mmCIF file of C-alpha atoms in Angstrom:
data_model
loop_
_atom_site.group_PDB
_atom_site.id
_atom_site.type_symbol
_atom_site.label_atom_id
_atom_site.label_comp_id
_atom_site.label_asym_id
_atom_site.label_seq_id
_atom_site.Cartn_x
_atom_site.Cartn_y
_atom_site.Cartn_z
ATOM 1 C CA MET A 259 104.701 99.963 73.502
ATOM 2 C CA GLU A 260 105.905 99.168 76.996
ATOM 3 C CA LYS A 261 103.536 100.455 79.688
ATOM 4 C CA HIS A 262 104.859 101.594 83.038
ATOM 5 C CA LYS A 263 102.575 101.250 86.045
ATOM 6 C CA ILE A 264 102.562 104.393 88.191
ATOM 7 C CA ALA A 265 101.075 104.543 91.682
ATOM 8 C CA VAL A 266 99.514 107.953 92.303
ATOM 9 C CA ILE A 267 99.462 108.923 95.969
ATOM 10 C CA VAL A 268 97.134 111.805 96.867
ATOM 11 C CA GLY A 269 97.909 113.459 100.193
ATOM 12 C CA SER A 270 94.439 114.889 100.760
ATOM 13 C CA LEU A 271 91.458 112.854 101.920
ATOM 14 C CA ARG A 272 88.811 115.529 101.358
ATOM 15 C CA LYS A 273 86.015 114.412 99.018
ATOM 16 C CA GLU A 274 86.288 117.569 96.867
ATOM 17 C CA SER A 275 90.070 117.771 97.183
ATOM 18 C CA PHE A 276 91.842 119.954 94.633
ATOM 19 C CA ASN A 277 94.730 117.500 94.923
ATOM 20 C CA LEU A 278 92.483 114.628 93.848
ATOM 21 C CA LYS A 279 91.133 116.726 90.978
ATOM 22 C CA THR A 280 94.701 117.552 89.957
ATOM 23 C CA ALA A 281 95.688 113.873 90.142
ATOM 24 C CA LYS A 282 92.811 113.022 87.812
ATOM 25 C CA ALA A 283 93.878 115.821 85.451
ATOM 26 C CA LEU A 284 97.440 114.430 85.444
ATOM 27 C CA ILE A 285 96.107 110.981 84.623
ATOM 28 C CA ALA A 286 94.072 112.454 81.758
ATOM 29 C CA VAL A 287 97.086 114.130 80.127
ATOM 30 C CA ALA A 288 99.641 111.382 80.795
ATOM 31 C CA PRO A 289 101.485 109.817 77.866
ATOM 32 C CA GLU A 290 100.185 106.426 76.736
ATOM 33 C CA SER A 291 103.308 104.685 78.021
ATOM 34 C CA LEU A 292 102.274 105.503 81.603
ATOM 35 C CA SER A 293 99.409 103.673 83.272
ATOM 36 C CA LEU A 294 98.481 105.722 86.337
ATOM 37 C CA GLU A 295 96.290 104.477 89.170
ATOM 38 C CA ILE A 296 95.391 106.276 92.373
ATOM 39 C CA VAL A 297 96.396 104.187 95.387
ATOM 40 C CA SER A 298 94.302 105.183 98.372
ATOM 41 C CA ILE A 299 95.963 105.974 101.675
ATOM 42 C CA ALA A 300 92.703 106.883 103.417
ATOM 43 C CA ASN A 301 92.340 103.726 105.492
ATOM 44 C CA LEU A 302 95.949 102.990 106.422
ATOM 45 C CA PRO A 303 96.233 102.490 110.192
ATOM 46 C CA MET A 304 98.867 104.740 111.726
ATOM 47 C CA PHE A 305 102.311 103.206 111.711
ATOM 48 C CA ASN A 306 103.177 101.494 114.972
ATOM 49 C CA GLU A 307 106.249 99.289 115.183
ATOM 50 C CA ASP A 308 104.389 97.010 117.611
ATOM 51 C CA LEU A 309 102.165 95.921 114.705
ATOM 52 C CA GLU A 310 104.997 94.842 112.402
ATOM 53 C CA ALA A 311 104.958 91.190 113.498
ATOM 54 C CA THR A 312 101.322 90.885 112.395
ATOM 55 C CA PRO A 313 100.702 93.900 110.162
ATOM 56 C CA PRO A 314 97.171 95.116 109.466
ATOM 57 C CA ASN A 315 95.823 93.885 106.125
ATOM 58 C CA GLU A 316 95.641 97.494 104.873
ATOM 59 C CA TRP A 317 99.417 97.790 105.303
ATOM 60 C CA VAL A 318 100.029 94.530 103.438
ATOM 61 C CA VAL A 319 97.792 95.516 100.510
ATOM 62 C CA PHE A 320 99.308 99.007 100.312
ATOM 63 C CA ARG A 321 102.864 97.673 100.315
ATOM 64 C CA GLU A 322 101.965 95.202 97.560
ATOM 65 C CA GLN A 323 100.495 98.018 95.451
ATOM 66 C CA ILE A 324 103.672 100.065 95.793
ATOM 67 C CA ILE A 325 105.929 97.081 95.059
ATOM 68 C CA ALA A 326 103.889 96.329 91.902
ATOM 69 C CA ALA A 327 104.360 99.894 90.614
ATOM 70 C CA ASP A 328 107.213 100.982 88.380
ATOM 71 C CA GLY A 329 107.112 104.524 89.767
ATOM 72 C CA VAL A 330 105.246 106.836 92.122
ATOM 73 C CA LEU A 331 103.627 110.219 91.610
ATOM 74 C CA PHE A 332 102.773 112.245 94.704
ATOM 75 C CA VAL A 333 100.129 114.971 94.678
ATOM 76 C CA THR A 334 100.051 116.820 97.966
ATOM 77 C CA PRO A 335 98.624 119.815 99.752
ATOM 78 C CA GLU A 336 100.603 121.699 102.363
ATOM 79 C CA TYR A 337 99.597 121.504 106.011
ATOM 80 C CA ASN A 338 101.576 123.723 108.399
ATOM 81 C CA ARG A 339 104.544 123.983 105.987
ATOM 82 C CA SER A 340 104.766 120.205 105.640
ATOM 83 C CA VAL A 341 102.963 117.202 104.227
ATOM 84 C CA PRO A 342 99.689 115.941 105.693
ATOM 85 C CA ALA A 343 100.055 113.308 108.410
ATOM 86 C CA VAL A 344 98.241 110.747 106.260
ATOM 87 C CA LEU A 345 100.898 111.078 103.547
ATOM 88 C CA LYS A 346 103.805 110.827 105.988
ATOM 89 C CA ASN A 347 102.115 107.767 107.497
ATOM 90 C CA ALA A 348 101.906 106.145 104.047
ATOM 91 C CA ILE A 349 105.614 106.725 103.506
ATOM 92 C CA ASP A 350 106.387 105.196 106.902
ATOM 93 C CA VAL A 351 104.111 102.187 106.331
ATOM 94 C CA GLY A 352 105.628 101.550 102.892
ATOM 95 C CA SER A 353 109.191 101.815 104.175
ATOM 96 C CA ARG A 354 108.813 99.023 106.726
ATOM 97 C CA PRO A 355 109.557 96.453 107.979
ATOM 98 C CA TYR A 356 113.238 97.278 108.140
ATOM 99 C CA GLY A 357 115.025 95.980 105.056
ATOM 100 C CA GLN A 358 111.807 95.624 103.024
ATOM 101 C CA ASN A 359 111.290 99.185 101.771
ATOM 102 C CA SER A 360 108.445 99.103 99.212
ATOM 103 C CA TRP A 361 109.494 102.509 97.841
ATOM 104 C CA ASN A 362 113.078 101.496 97.074
ATOM 105 C CA GLU A 363 114.301 102.754 93.687
ATOM 106 C CA LYS A 364 110.804 103.713 92.402
ATOM 107 C CA PRO A 365 111.272 106.825 90.220
ATOM 108 C CA GLY A 366 109.091 109.554 91.687
ATOM 109 C CA ALA A 367 107.721 113.013 91.069
ATOM 110 C CA ILE A 368 105.879 115.542 93.210
ATOM 111 C CA VAL A 369 103.071 117.972 92.441
ATOM 112 C CA SER A 370 101.996 120.282 95.256
ATOM 113 C CA VAL A 371 98.572 121.923 95.060
ATOM 114 C CA SER A 372 97.169 124.833 97.034
ATOM 115 C CA ILE A 373 94.407 127.393 96.911
ATOM 116 C CA GLY A 374 96.981 129.987 97.984
ATOM 117 C CA ASN A 375 99.905 131.667 96.272
ATOM 118 C CA ILE A 376 102.718 129.744 97.989
ATOM 119 C CA CYS A 377 101.582 126.679 96.018
ATOM 120 C CA GLY A 378 102.578 124.050 98.573
ATOM 121 C CA PHE A 379 106.274 124.894 98.277
ATOM 122 C CA GLY A 380 107.031 123.774 101.845
ATOM 123 C CA ALA A 381 105.236 120.438 101.463
ATOM 124 C CA ASN A 382 106.907 119.769 98.128
ATOM 125 C CA HIS A 383 110.378 120.206 99.567
ATOM 126 C CA HIS A 384 109.649 118.487 102.866
ATOM 127 C CA LEU A 385 108.340 115.457 100.965
ATOM 128 C CA ARG A 386 111.554 115.396 98.929
ATOM 129 C CA GLN A 387 113.517 115.006 102.183
ATOM 130 C CA SER A 388 111.547 111.897 103.153
ATOM 131 C CA LEU A 389 111.812 110.443 99.649
ATOM 132 C CA VAL A 390 115.612 110.724 99.731
ATOM 133 C CA PHE A 391 115.669 108.508 102.813
ATOM 134 C CA VAL A 392 113.354 105.839 101.321
ATOM 135 C CA ASN A 393 115.445 105.887 98.118
ATOM 136 C CA VAL A 394 112.906 107.305 95.677
ATOM 137 C CA PRO A 395 114.865 109.093 92.940
ATOM 138 C CA THR A 396 112.677 112.180 92.601
ATOM 139 C CA MET A 397 112.478 114.256 89.434
ATOM 140 C CA ALA A 398 114.043 117.671 90.044
ATOM 141 C CA GLN A 399 112.808 119.506 86.948
ATOM 142 C CA PRO A 400 110.320 120.644 86.009
ATOM 143 C CA GLU A 401 108.993 121.449 89.446
ATOM 144 C CA ALA A 402 105.216 121.522 89.851
ATOM 145 C CA TYR A 403 103.722 124.010 92.293
ATOM 146 C CA ILE A 404 100.059 124.690 91.600
ATOM 147 C CA GLY A 405 98.485 127.696 93.282
ATOM 148 C CA GLY A 406 95.009 129.165 92.967
ATOM 149 C CA ALA A 407 93.583 125.659 92.595
ATOM 150 C CA ALA A 408 90.016 126.750 93.400
ATOM 151 C CA ALA A 409 89.820 128.594 90.073
ATOM 152 C CA LEU A 410 91.182 125.741 87.944
ATOM 153 C CA PHE A 411 88.235 123.337 88.034
ATOM 154 C CA ASP A 412 84.539 123.463 87.135
ATOM 155 C CA ASP A 413 81.708 122.175 89.342
ATOM 156 C CA ASN A 414 82.257 118.652 87.960
ATOM 157 C CA GLY A 415 85.936 118.630 88.933
ATOM 158 C CA GLU A 416 87.150 119.055 85.355
ATOM 159 C CA LEU A 417 90.236 121.154 84.678
ATOM 160 C CA ILE A 418 89.100 124.280 82.823
ATOM 161 C CA ASN A 419 92.369 126.214 82.629
ATOM 162 C CA GLU A 420 94.047 125.383 79.302
ATOM 163 C CA SER A 421 97.450 126.839 80.166
ATOM 164 C CA ARG A 422 97.498 124.729 83.346
ATOM 165 C CA ARG A 423 96.477 121.649 81.316
ATOM 166 C CA GLU A 424 99.419 122.296 79.000
ATOM 167 C CA SER A 425 101.850 122.668 81.918
ATOM 168 C CA LEU A 426 100.554 119.420 83.474
ATOM 169 C CA LYS A 427 100.982 117.666 80.127
ATOM 170 C CA ASN A 428 104.564 118.921 79.869
ATOM 171 C CA PHE A 429 105.218 117.795 83.441
ATOM 172 C CA MET A 430 103.950 114.304 82.600
ATOM 173 C CA LEU A 431 106.084 114.169 79.444
ATOM 174 C CA ALA A 432 109.130 115.008 81.565
ATOM 175 C CA TYR A 433 108.081 112.377 84.127
ATOM 176 C CA GLU A 434 107.782 109.799 81.327
ATOM 177 C CA LYS A 435 111.429 110.500 80.433
ATOM 178 C CA TRP A 436 112.379 110.327 84.114
ATOM 179 C CA ILE A 437 110.706 106.928 84.454
ATOM 180 C CA LYS A 438 112.460 105.560 81.389
ATOM 181 C CA ALA A 439 115.841 106.841 82.571
ATOM 182 C CA ASN A 440 115.487 105.577 86.151
ATOM 183 C CA ILE A 441 113.364 102.446 86.092
ATOM 184 C CA LYS A 442 114.989 99.293 87.411
ATOM 185 C CA LYS A 443 114.286 96.400 85.058
#
């Protein structure tokens, strides 16, 4: 069976992040044909065009990780009706230098996670706008908005809601099909 390497980008840096817990739950229910690995964005220096001539090592490593992936899965909270700055920075870092977009043609998907009822709707759609520009074909359906995240996990960070586990599994099955239909060989 052909394995597809998927870079998982988590937009929250908090140690007990519900987004990180959700990313781990997605990895646990992913089909065998997908090999998912969380790619950290925690230590990426802020994008500054002045640094492009001699980019920080963290930028170089991050770009290489994205280039090596067959697809990208974003798991993001919503901050002020948008994505966290750290996630937007990662998109900017990966899209540069001009003409060397690491994200180009990587089939993507988005899961937004929130403790509230709006479920990160604004972040999910704002992220889609950025992904259009960096040429990430992003799965439209099923959409994944996860609200009430605080009640979904036990004290060890394990997903305890079976209906949510089933919906995440179905999302990953759809993403597997999306990858296969959109991957550039």
